[in-house]
Amino acid sequence: MDGGRPAAASGSPEAIVQAQLDAYNRRDLEGFLAFYADDAVLKNHPDDVTQVGKEQMRARYTQRFANPAVRAQILQRMVIGRFVVDEERITAPPSKEVIEAVAIYEVRDGKIVSVSFLKP
């Protein structure tokens, strides 16, 4: 951290998205949320908004991070300007469910402002 901000916050969109993924895999809720704008929007593509703002995200990810085995793996990544497109695989043993999705992150001013998920 530098001056209270995560080090990656001044980095490229790819570095910011990777740093939030690393925090996700550590189940570090505050570290994870630090990479998001206060009014960030999460949605299922194309327009099913699921969370707006950090408080709604906090509720969702508090529950998700309660599982000590939750893990996100990047299968492929593409970067186009301020957009980072990840093909992700989420596992959360002991559940046998594996979630595969594409996540499109938009980064502005060092923060993730939106994530759109495409699921099969």
JSON list of C-alpha atoms in Angstrom, two decimals:
[
{"chain": "A", "resi": 1, "resn": "MET", "atom": "CA", "xyz": [0.00, 0.00, 0.00]},
{"chain": "A", "resi": 2, "resn": "ASP", "atom": "CA", "xyz": [1.11, 3.51, -0.72]},
{"chain": "A", "resi": 3, "resn": "GLY", "atom": "CA", "xyz": [-0.54, 6.35, 1.16]},
{"chain": "A", "resi": 4, "resn": "GLY", "atom": "CA", "xyz": [-3.50, 4.15, 2.06]},
{"chain": "A", "resi": 5, "resn": "ARG", "atom": "CA", "xyz": [-4.14, 3.05, -1.53]},
{"chain": "A", "resi": 6, "resn": "PRO", "atom": "CA", "xyz": [-3.35, -0.40, -2.87]},
{"chain": "A", "resi": 7, "resn": "ALA", "atom": "CA", "xyz": [-0.13, -0.28, -4.88]},
{"chain": "A", "resi": 8, "resn": "ALA", "atom": "CA", "xyz": [-1.83, -1.55, -8.05]},
{"chain": "A", "resi": 9, "resn": "ALA", "atom": "CA", "xyz": [-4.40, 1.28, -7.93]},
{"chain": "A", "resi": 10, "resn": "SER", "atom": "CA", "xyz": [-2.03, 3.50, -9.89]},
{"chain": "A", "resi": 11, "resn": "GLY", "atom": "CA", "xyz": [-1.20, 0.72, -12.34]},
{"chain": "A", "resi": 12, "resn": "SER", "atom": "CA", "xyz": [-2.63, -0.47, -15.60]},
{"chain": "A", "resi": 13, "resn": "PRO", "atom": "CA", "xyz": [-6.16, -1.87, -15.87]},
{"chain": "A", "resi": 14, "resn": "GLU", "atom": "CA", "xyz": [-4.65, -5.36, -16.13]},
{"chain": "A", "resi": 15, "resn": "ALA", "atom": "CA", "xyz": [-2.62, -4.87, -12.93]},
{"chain": "A", "resi": 16, "resn": "ILE", "atom": "CA", "xyz": [-5.69, -3.61, -11.07]},
{"chain": "A", "resi": 17, "resn": "VAL", "atom": "CA", "xyz": [-7.86, -6.53, -12.19]},
{"chain": "A", "resi": 18, "resn": "GLN", "atom": "CA", "xyz": [-5.09, -9.00, -11.32]},
{"chain": "A", "resi": 19, "resn": "ALA", "atom": "CA", "xyz": [-4.64, -7.45, -7.87]},
{"chain": "A", "resi": 20, "resn": "GLN", "atom": "CA", "xyz": [-8.37, -7.75, -7.12]},
{"chain": "A", "resi": 21, "resn": "LEU", "atom": "CA", "xyz": [-8.23, -11.39, -8.28]},
{"chain": "A", "resi": 22, "resn": "ASP", "atom": "CA", "xyz": [-5.30, -12.02, -5.95]},
{"chain": "A", "resi": 23, "resn": "ALA", "atom": "CA", "xyz": [-7.29, -10.49, -3.06]},
{"chain": "A", "resi": 24, "resn": "TYR", "atom": "CA", "xyz": [-10.28, -12.67, -4.06]},
{"chain": "A", "resi": 25, "resn": "ASN", "atom": "CA", "xyz": [-8.14, -15.80, -3.87]},
{"chain": "A", "resi": 26, "resn": "ARG", "atom": "CA", "xyz": [-6.86, -14.74, -0.42]},
{"chain": "A", "resi": 27, "resn": "ARG", "atom": "CA", "xyz": [-10.49, -14.13, 0.62]},
{"chain": "A", "resi": 28, "resn": "ASP", "atom": "CA", "xyz": [-9.39, -10.63, 1.66]},
{"chain": "A", "resi": 29, "resn": "LEU", "atom": "CA", "xyz": [-12.71, -8.79, 1.51]},
{"chain": "A", "resi": 30, "resn": "GLU", "atom": "CA", "xyz": [-11.41, -5.29, 2.26]},
{"chain": "A", "resi": 31, "resn": "GLY", "atom": "CA", "xyz": [-8.44, -5.73, -0.07]},
{"chain": "A", "resi": 32, "resn": "PHE", "atom": "CA", "xyz": [-10.77, -7.00, -2.79]},
{"chain": "A", "resi": 33, "resn": "LEU", "atom": "CA", "xyz": [-13.23, -4.12, -2.41]},
{"chain": "A", "resi": 34, "resn": "ALA", "atom": "CA", "xyz": [-10.41, -1.55, -2.39]},
{"chain": "A", "resi": 35, "resn": "PHE", "atom": "CA", "xyz": [-10.00, -2.01, -6.15]},
{"chain": "A", "resi": 36, "resn": "TYR", "atom": "CA", "xyz": [-13.63, -1.06, -6.87]},
{"chain": "A", "resi": 37, "resn": "ALA", "atom": "CA", "xyz": [-15.23, 2.37, -7.25]},
{"chain": "A", "resi": 38, "resn": "ASP", "atom": "CA", "xyz": [-17.72, 3.21, -4.50]},
{"chain": "A", "resi": 39, "resn": "ASP", "atom": "CA", "xyz": [-20.55, 3.04, -7.06]},
{"chain": "A", "resi": 40, "resn": "ALA", "atom": "CA", "xyz": [-19.27, 0.04, -9.05]},
{"chain": "A", "resi": 41, "resn": "VAL", "atom": "CA", "xyz": [-21.91, -1.95, -10.94]},
{"chain": "A", "resi": 42, "resn": "LEU", "atom": "CA", "xyz": [-21.90, -5.75, -11.25]},
{"chain": "A", "resi": 43, "resn": "LYS", "atom": "CA", "xyz": [-24.26, -7.36, -13.71]},
{"chain": "A", "resi": 44, "resn": "ASN", "atom": "CA", "xyz": [-25.04, -10.46, -15.68]},
{"chain": "A", "resi": 45, "resn": "HIS", "atom": "CA", "xyz": [-24.76, -9.63, -19.37]},
{"chain": "A", "resi": 46, "resn": "PRO", "atom": "CA", "xyz": [-26.42, -7.78, -20.93]},
{"chain": "A", "resi": 47, "resn": "ASP", "atom": "CA", "xyz": [-28.36, -5.76, -18.35]},
{"chain": "A", "resi": 48, "resn": "ASP", "atom": "CA", "xyz": [-29.28, -7.82, -15.25]},
{"chain": "A", "resi": 49, "resn": "VAL", "atom": "CA", "xyz": [-27.76, -5.62, -12.52]},
{"chain": "A", "resi": 50, "resn": "THR", "atom": "CA", "xyz": [-26.98, -7.73, -9.43]},
{"chain": "A", "resi": 51, "resn": "GLN", "atom": "CA", "xyz": [-25.06, -5.29, -7.22]},
{"chain": "A", "resi": 52, "resn": "VAL", "atom": "CA", "xyz": [-24.50, -1.54, -7.16]},
{"chain": "A", "resi": 53, "resn": "GLY", "atom": "CA", "xyz": [-21.89, -0.14, -4.82]},
{"chain": "A", "resi": 54, "resn": "LYS", "atom": "CA", "xyz": [-19.48, -1.59, -2.33]},
{"chain": "A", "resi": 55, "resn": "GLU", "atom": "CA", "xyz": [-22.07, -2.28, 0.38]},
{"chain": "A", "resi": 56, "resn": "GLN", "atom": "CA", "xyz": [-24.05, -4.62, -1.87]},
{"chain": "A", "resi": 57, "resn": "MET", "atom": "CA", "xyz": [-20.80, -6.19, -3.03]},
{"chain": "A", "resi": 58, "resn": "ARG", "atom": "CA", "xyz": [-19.71, -6.61, 0.60]},
{"chain": "A", "resi": 59, "resn": "ALA", "atom": "CA", "xyz": [-22.87, -8.63, 1.34]},
{"chain": "A", "resi": 60, "resn": "ARG", "atom": "CA", "xyz": [-22.33, -10.90, -1.67]},
{"chain": "A", "resi": 61, "resn": "TYR", "atom": "CA", "xyz": [-18.63, -11.50, -1.16]},
{"chain": "A", "resi": 62, "resn": "THR", "atom": "CA", "xyz": [-18.81, -11.90, 2.62]},
{"chain": "A", "resi": 63, "resn": "GLN", "atom": "CA", "xyz": [-20.94, -14.95, 1.94]},
{"chain": "A", "resi": 64, "resn": "ARG", "atom": "CA", "xyz": [-18.69, -16.20, -0.87]},
{"chain": "A", "resi": 65, "resn": "PHE", "atom": "CA", "xyz": [-15.47, -15.74, 1.14]},
{"chain": "A", "resi": 66, "resn": "ALA", "atom": "CA", "xyz": [-16.94, -17.71, 4.07]},
{"chain": "A", "resi": 67, "resn": "ASN", "atom": "CA", "xyz": [-15.87, -20.81, 2.12]},
{"chain": "A", "resi": 68, "resn": "PRO", "atom": "CA", "xyz": [-12.13, -21.20, 2.78]},
{"chain": "A", "resi": 69, "resn": "ALA", "atom": "CA", "xyz": [-11.66, -23.16, -0.46]},
{"chain": "A", "resi": 70, "resn": "VAL", "atom": "CA", "xyz": [-13.20, -20.67, -2.91]},
{"chain": "A", "resi": 71, "resn": "ARG", "atom": "CA", "xyz": [-10.81, -19.99, -5.79]},
{"chain": "A", "resi": 72, "resn": "ALA", "atom": "CA", "xyz": [-10.85, -18.16, -9.11]},
{"chain": "A", "resi": 73, "resn": "GLN", "atom": "CA", "xyz": [-8.62, -19.26, -11.95]},
{"chain": "A", "resi": 74, "resn": "ILE", "atom": "CA", "xyz": [-8.03, -17.29, -15.15]},
{"chain": "A", "resi": 75, "resn": "LEU", "atom": "CA", "xyz": [-8.14, -19.48, -18.24]},
{"chain": "A", "resi": 76, "resn": "GLN", "atom": "CA", "xyz": [-7.58, -16.65, -20.73]},
{"chain": "A", "resi": 77, "resn": "ARG", "atom": "CA", "xyz": [-7.18, -12.89, -20.54]},
{"chain": "A", "resi": 78, "resn": "MET", "atom": "CA", "xyz": [-7.45, -10.13, -23.11]},
{"chain": "A", "resi": 79, "resn": "VAL", "atom": "CA", "xyz": [-6.81, -6.42, -22.50]},
{"chain": "A", "resi": 80, "resn": "ILE", "atom": "CA", "xyz": [-8.31, -3.70, -24.69]},
{"chain": "A", "resi": 81, "resn": "GLY", "atom": "CA", "xyz": [-7.56, -0.23, -23.36]},
{"chain": "A", "resi": 82, "resn": "ARG", "atom": "CA", "xyz": [-9.46, 0.23, -20.09]},
{"chain": "A", "resi": 83, "resn": "PHE", "atom": "CA", "xyz": [-11.23, -3.14, -20.48]},
{"chain": "A", "resi": 84, "resn": "VAL", "atom": "CA", "xyz": [-9.95, -6.48, -19.20]},
{"chain": "A", "resi": 85, "resn": "VAL", "atom": "CA", "xyz": [-11.75, -9.60, -20.41]},
{"chain": "A", "resi": 86, "resn": "ASP", "atom": "CA", "xyz": [-11.16, -12.77, -18.38]},
{"chain": "A", "resi": 87, "resn": "GLU", "atom": "CA", "xyz": [-12.38, -16.28, -18.97]},
{"chain": "A", "resi": 88, "resn": "GLU", "atom": "CA", "xyz": [-12.70, -17.52, -15.39]},
{"chain": "A", "resi": 89, "resn": "ARG", "atom": "CA", "xyz": [-13.28, -20.79, -13.58]},
{"chain": "A", "resi": 90, "resn": "ILE", "atom": "CA", "xyz": [-14.61, -20.49, -10.02]},
{"chain": "A", "resi": 91, "resn": "THR", "atom": "CA", "xyz": [-14.45, -23.48, -7.69]},
{"chain": "A", "resi": 92, "resn": "ALA", "atom": "CA", "xyz": [-15.74, -23.70, -4.15]},
{"chain": "A", "resi": 93, "resn": "PRO", "atom": "CA", "xyz": [-15.22, -27.17, -2.64]},
{"chain": "A", "resi": 94, "resn": "PRO", "atom": "CA", "xyz": [-16.76, -29.18, -1.09]},
{"chain": "A", "resi": 95, "resn": "SER", "atom": "CA", "xyz": [-19.44, -28.30, -3.65]},
{"chain": "A", "resi": 96, "resn": "LYS", "atom": "CA", "xyz": [-18.76, -30.04, -6.93]},
{"chain": "A", "resi": 97, "resn": "GLU", "atom": "CA", "xyz": [-20.10, -27.02, -8.80]},
{"chain": "A", "resi": 98, "resn": "VAL", "atom": "CA", "xyz": [-17.64, -25.29, -11.09]},
{"chain": "A", "resi": 99, "resn": "ILE", "atom": "CA", "xyz": [-18.68, -21.92, -12.48]},
{"chain": "A", "resi": 100, "resn": "GLU", "atom": "CA", "xyz": [-17.22, -20.88, -15.80]},
{"chain": "A", "resi": 101, "resn": "ALA", "atom": "CA", "xyz": [-17.86, -17.38, -17.04]},
{"chain": "A", "resi": 102, "resn": "VAL", "atom": "CA", "xyz": [-16.42, -14.48, -18.95]},
{"chain": "A", "resi": 103, "resn": "ALA", "atom": "CA", "xyz": [-15.93, -11.32, -16.90]},
{"chain": "A", "resi": 104, "resn": "ILE", "atom": "CA", "xyz": [-15.56, -7.95, -18.61]},
{"chain": "A", "resi": 105, "resn": "TYR", "atom": "CA", "xyz": [-13.98, -5.42, -16.24]},
{"chain": "A", "resi": 106, "resn": "GLU", "atom": "CA", "xyz": [-13.99, -1.70, -16.96]},
{"chain": "A", "resi": 107, "resn": "VAL", "atom": "CA", "xyz": [-11.34, 0.34, -15.14]},
{"chain": "A", "resi": 108, "resn": "ARG", "atom": "CA", "xyz": [-11.35, 4.14, -14.81]},
{"chain": "A", "resi": 109, "resn": "ASP", "atom": "CA", "xyz": [-9.12, 6.35, -12.67]},
{"chain": "A", "resi": 110, "resn": "GLY", "atom": "CA", "xyz": [-7.46, 3.33, -11.04]},
{"chain": "A", "resi": 111, "resn": "LYS", "atom": "CA", "xyz": [-10.72, 1.64, -9.94]},
{"chain": "A", "resi": 112, "resn": "ILE", "atom": "CA", "xyz": [-12.97, -1.06, -11.36]},
{"chain": "A", "resi": 113, "resn": "VAL", "atom": "CA", "xyz": [-16.24, 0.72, -12.23]},
{"chain": "A", "resi": 114, "resn": "SER", "atom": "CA", "xyz": [-18.15, -2.19, -13.73]},
{"chain": "A", "resi": 115, "resn": "VAL", "atom": "CA", "xyz": [-18.04, -5.93, -14.24]},
{"chain": "A", "resi": 116, "resn": "SER", "atom": "CA", "xyz": [-20.29, -7.72, -16.69]},
{"chain": "A", "resi": 117, "resn": "PHE", "atom": "CA", "xyz": [-20.50, -11.52, -16.41]},
{"chain": "A", "resi": 118, "resn": "LEU", "atom": "CA", "xyz": [-21.39, -13.79, -19.32]},
{"chain": "A", "resi": 119, "resn": "LYS", "atom": "CA", "xyz": [-22.37, -17.29, -18.23]},
{"chain": "A", "resi": 120, "resn": "PRO", "atom": "CA", "xyz": [-23.32, -20.26, -20.38]}
]
